[in-house]
Amino acid sequence: MNKRYTLMLAIFVYLSCAKPSPDQSEIKILKDAYRSGHLAVVMSILKEIQDKRSFVGEEEVLFAKTLFYQGNWKEFFSFWDSVQNKTPEIVLLYFKAVLISKEPVPVSTNDEFKLVELLPVSPEACLLYLKFTKDKNKIHEKKLFLAQSKQFQTHLDRLHLELGEKR
């Protein structure tokens, strides 16, 4: 157990003393700490980075994911408002947060459009959109989503065929 804390302290000191612009080794260390479940450590390091400079893309996604998995909804939604480049991963996290948090969050039409843009390529986006608009769905939209699900299944079947797996 002491080795873990020593490792996290070493990571924290290393990143604290590192130069202001990130390099791939710093981001790799952050990702490894995130994957091993050290969200508090990752969050403290990212907040320190945020105080010094703007995040690069990977750091921004890691910050959003850490806020999301910590359930820090107010800060997550505040961060969402400040993000300029809303990647598909961050958009999906945002709508998951809107659905599972108890915070009253007004979703702009622009934000909803970002989710709609992901519908053709993401089954997860389809599910989130259906849950988000569950009271507003029309019969025509449901037929489109059923057709979309068949298309996703066709792609999965082709993938299994290419991989040589039988279902």
mmCIF file of C-alpha atoms in Angstrom:
data_model
loop_
_atom_site.group_PDB
_atom_site.id
_atom_site.type_symbol
_atom_site.label_atom_id
_atom_site.label_comp_id
_atom_site.label_asym_id
_atom_site.label_seq_id
_atom_site.Cartn_x
_atom_site.Cartn_y
_atom_site.Cartn_z
ATOM 1 C CA MET A 1 0.000 0.000 0.000
ATOM 2 C CA ASN A 2 2.864 2.383 0.819
ATOM 3 C CA LYS A 3 4.362 1.729 -2.609
ATOM 4 C CA ARG A 4 1.191 3.063 -4.254
ATOM 5 C CA TYR A 5 1.292 6.278 -2.271
ATOM 6 C CA THR A 6 4.983 6.654 -2.946
ATOM 7 C CA LEU A 7 4.365 6.141 -6.668
ATOM 8 C CA MET A 8 1.524 8.687 -6.699
ATOM 9 C CA LEU A 9 3.644 11.178 -4.757
ATOM 10 C CA ALA A 10 6.488 10.669 -7.243
ATOM 11 C CA ILE A 11 4.095 11.253 -10.143
ATOM 12 C CA PHE A 12 2.713 14.353 -8.477
ATOM 13 C CA VAL A 13 6.184 15.796 -7.780
ATOM 14 C CA TYR A 14 7.362 14.945 -11.292
ATOM 15 C CA LEU A 15 4.421 16.662 -12.933
ATOM 16 C CA SER A 16 4.625 19.631 -10.575
ATOM 17 C CA CYS A 17 8.238 20.262 -11.496
ATOM 18 C CA ALA A 18 7.749 19.592 -15.190
ATOM 19 C CA LYS A 19 7.836 22.291 -17.814
ATOM 20 C CA PRO A 20 4.577 24.137 -18.604
ATOM 21 C CA SER A 21 3.812 22.541 -21.971
ATOM 22 C CA PRO A 22 2.833 18.898 -21.797
ATOM 23 C CA ASP A 23 4.763 16.124 -23.418
ATOM 24 C CA GLN A 24 3.517 12.646 -24.162
ATOM 25 C CA SER A 25 5.204 11.094 -21.131
ATOM 26 C CA GLU A 26 3.312 13.438 -18.775
ATOM 27 C CA ILE A 27 0.024 12.608 -20.441
ATOM 28 C CA LYS A 28 0.846 8.891 -20.332
ATOM 29 C CA ILE A 29 1.540 9.117 -16.597
ATOM 30 C CA LEU A 30 -1.792 10.909 -16.071
ATOM 31 C CA LYS A 31 -3.650 8.329 -18.153
ATOM 32 C CA ASP A 32 -2.026 5.463 -16.247
ATOM 33 C CA ALA A 33 -2.971 7.028 -12.921
ATOM 34 C CA TYR A 34 -6.523 7.532 -14.205
ATOM 35 C CA ARG A 35 -6.804 3.922 -15.410
ATOM 36 C CA SER A 36 -5.543 2.619 -12.087
ATOM 37 C CA GLY A 37 -8.336 4.510 -10.327
ATOM 38 C CA HIS A 38 -6.406 7.311 -8.662
ATOM 39 C CA LEU A 39 -8.983 9.958 -9.558
ATOM 40 C CA ALA A 40 -8.173 12.279 -6.651
ATOM 41 C CA VAL A 41 -4.508 12.370 -7.634
ATOM 42 C CA VAL A 42 -5.339 12.904 -11.296
ATOM 43 C CA MET A 43 -7.762 15.687 -10.381
ATOM 44 C CA SER A 44 -5.257 17.517 -8.193
ATOM 45 C CA ILE A 45 -2.594 17.328 -10.908
ATOM 46 C CA LEU A 46 -5.015 18.526 -13.586
ATOM 47 C CA LYS A 47 -6.196 21.417 -11.405
ATOM 48 C CA GLU A 48 -2.586 22.457 -10.931
ATOM 49 C CA ILE A 49 -2.061 22.318 -14.691
ATOM 50 C CA GLN A 50 -5.276 24.296 -15.221
ATOM 51 C CA ASP A 51 -3.966 27.038 -12.915
ATOM 52 C CA LYS A 52 -0.762 27.322 -14.955
ATOM 53 C CA ARG A 53 -2.068 27.032 -18.523
ATOM 54 C CA SER A 54 -4.893 25.861 -20.762
ATOM 55 C CA PHE A 55 -5.421 22.153 -21.237
ATOM 56 C CA VAL A 56 -4.395 20.346 -24.381
ATOM 57 C CA GLY A 57 -7.004 18.027 -25.941
ATOM 58 C CA GLU A 58 -6.125 14.847 -24.060
ATOM 59 C CA GLU A 59 -5.933 16.667 -20.747
ATOM 60 C CA GLU A 60 -9.314 18.254 -21.372
ATOM 61 C CA VAL A 61 -10.931 14.862 -21.976
ATOM 62 C CA LEU A 62 -9.201 13.387 -18.930
ATOM 63 C CA PHE A 63 -10.384 16.300 -16.784
ATOM 64 C CA ALA A 64 -13.983 15.872 -17.996
ATOM 65 C CA LYS A 65 -13.886 12.110 -17.387
ATOM 66 C CA THR A 66 -12.437 12.575 -13.908
ATOM 67 C CA LEU A 67 -15.101 15.135 -12.976
ATOM 68 C CA PHE A 68 -17.774 12.824 -14.368
ATOM 69 C CA TYR A 69 -16.637 9.710 -12.507
ATOM 70 C CA GLN A 70 -16.203 11.670 -9.294
ATOM 71 C CA GLY A 71 -19.795 12.881 -9.665
ATOM 72 C CA ASN A 72 -18.761 16.505 -9.337
ATOM 73 C CA TRP A 73 -21.705 17.740 -11.420
ATOM 74 C CA LYS A 74 -21.556 21.481 -10.759
ATOM 75 C CA GLU A 75 -17.910 21.661 -11.730
ATOM 76 C CA PHE A 76 -18.507 19.314 -14.673
ATOM 77 C CA PHE A 77 -21.256 21.530 -16.106
ATOM 78 C CA SER A 78 -19.177 24.638 -15.466
ATOM 79 C CA PHE A 79 -16.285 22.997 -17.302
ATOM 80 C CA TRP A 80 -18.627 22.058 -20.181
ATOM 81 C CA ASP A 81 -19.490 25.717 -20.641
ATOM 82 C CA SER A 82 -15.810 26.643 -20.863
ATOM 83 C CA VAL A 83 -14.774 23.919 -23.322
ATOM 84 C CA GLN A 84 -14.188 25.278 -26.820
ATOM 85 C CA ASN A 85 -13.525 22.010 -28.652
ATOM 86 C CA LYS A 86 -16.291 19.633 -27.584
ATOM 87 C CA THR A 87 -15.054 16.246 -28.738
ATOM 88 C CA PRO A 88 -17.516 13.360 -29.248
ATOM 89 C CA GLU A 89 -16.307 11.748 -26.010
ATOM 90 C CA ILE A 90 -16.979 14.917 -24.015
ATOM 91 C CA VAL A 91 -20.396 15.341 -25.682
ATOM 92 C CA LEU A 92 -21.410 11.805 -24.686
ATOM 93 C CA LEU A 93 -20.187 12.396 -21.127
ATOM 94 C CA TYR A 94 -22.168 15.636 -20.971
ATOM 95 C CA PHE A 95 -25.452 13.997 -21.938
ATOM 96 C CA LYS A 96 -24.823 11.100 -19.563
ATOM 97 C CA ALA A 97 -24.267 13.663 -16.815
ATOM 98 C CA VAL A 98 -27.454 15.526 -17.760
ATOM 99 C CA LEU A 99 -29.410 12.280 -17.488
ATOM 100 C CA ILE A 100 -27.942 10.888 -14.265
ATOM 101 C CA SER A 101 -27.264 14.014 -12.235
ATOM 102 C CA LYS A 102 -30.024 15.584 -10.224
ATOM 103 C CA GLU A 103 -28.890 19.043 -11.292
ATOM 104 C CA PRO A 104 -31.376 21.108 -13.318
ATOM 105 C CA VAL A 105 -29.319 21.723 -16.446
ATOM 106 C CA PRO A 106 -30.686 23.707 -19.378
ATOM 107 C CA VAL A 107 -29.470 22.056 -22.575
ATOM 108 C CA SER A 108 -29.084 24.431 -25.485
ATOM 109 C CA THR A 109 -30.172 23.499 -28.984
ATOM 110 C CA ASN A 110 -26.545 23.837 -30.037
ATOM 111 C CA ASP A 111 -25.532 21.224 -27.440
ATOM 112 C CA GLU A 112 -28.367 18.943 -28.516
ATOM 113 C CA PHE A 113 -27.234 19.326 -32.129
ATOM 114 C CA LYS A 114 -23.760 18.097 -31.132
ATOM 115 C CA LEU A 115 -25.390 14.883 -29.921
ATOM 116 C CA VAL A 116 -27.533 14.616 -33.051
ATOM 117 C CA GLU A 117 -24.356 14.819 -35.164
ATOM 118 C CA LEU A 118 -23.124 11.642 -33.460
ATOM 119 C CA LEU A 119 -26.277 9.604 -34.125
ATOM 120 C CA PRO A 120 -25.155 8.056 -37.443
ATOM 121 C CA VAL A 121 -21.920 6.714 -35.977
ATOM 122 C CA SER A 122 -22.637 5.961 -32.332
ATOM 123 C CA PRO A 123 -25.188 3.556 -30.881
ATOM 124 C CA GLU A 124 -24.478 5.129 -27.491
ATOM 125 C CA ALA A 125 -25.424 8.551 -28.872
ATOM 126 C CA CYS A 126 -28.689 7.059 -30.147
ATOM 127 C CA LEU A 127 -29.525 5.686 -26.709
ATOM 128 C CA LEU A 128 -28.653 8.949 -24.998
ATOM 129 C CA TYR A 129 -30.720 10.931 -27.473
ATOM 130 C CA LEU A 130 -33.709 8.636 -26.999
ATOM 131 C CA LYS A 131 -33.466 8.952 -23.225
ATOM 132 C CA PHE A 132 -32.973 12.702 -23.420
ATOM 133 C CA THR A 133 -35.982 13.230 -25.709
ATOM 134 C CA LYS A 134 -38.124 10.370 -24.409
ATOM 135 C CA ASP A 135 -41.223 12.524 -23.956
ATOM 136 C CA LYS A 136 -40.782 14.238 -27.324
ATOM 137 C CA ASN A 137 -40.232 11.209 -29.593
ATOM 138 C CA LYS A 138 -42.538 10.907 -32.522
ATOM 139 C CA ILE A 139 -43.440 7.693 -34.342
ATOM 140 C CA HIS A 140 -41.430 8.785 -37.396
ATOM 141 C CA GLU A 141 -38.280 9.318 -35.290
ATOM 142 C CA LYS A 142 -38.679 5.898 -33.670
ATOM 143 C CA LYS A 143 -38.809 4.262 -37.113
ATOM 144 C CA LEU A 144 -35.589 6.053 -38.045
ATOM 145 C CA PHE A 145 -33.890 4.801 -34.887
ATOM 146 C CA LEU A 146 -35.038 1.248 -35.570
ATOM 147 C CA ALA A 147 -33.556 1.495 -39.066
ATOM 148 C CA GLN A 148 -30.362 2.887 -37.533
ATOM 149 C CA SER A 149 -30.149 -0.049 -35.124
ATOM 150 C CA LYS A 150 -30.445 -2.475 -38.053
ATOM 151 C CA GLN A 151 -27.609 -0.648 -39.783
ATOM 152 C CA PHE A 152 -25.442 -0.926 -36.660
ATOM 153 C CA GLN A 153 -26.254 -4.655 -36.478
ATOM 154 C CA THR A 154 -25.269 -5.058 -40.129
ATOM 155 C CA HIS A 155 -21.912 -3.419 -39.377
ATOM 156 C CA LEU A 156 -21.410 -5.709 -36.375
ATOM 157 C CA ASP A 157 -22.225 -8.771 -38.473
ATOM 158 C CA ARG A 158 -19.695 -7.678 -41.103
ATOM 159 C CA LEU A 159 -17.094 -7.099 -38.410
ATOM 160 C CA HIS A 160 -17.624 -10.583 -37.006
ATOM 161 C CA LEU A 161 -17.371 -12.009 -40.524
ATOM 162 C CA GLU A 162 -14.111 -10.140 -41.167
ATOM 163 C CA LEU A 163 -12.684 -11.348 -37.868
ATOM 164 C CA GLY A 164 -13.652 -14.877 -38.764
ATOM 165 C CA GLU A 165 -16.013 -15.299 -35.846
ATOM 166 C CA LYS A 166 -19.273 -17.101 -36.113
ATOM 167 C CA ARG A 167 -22.246 -15.889 -34.146
#
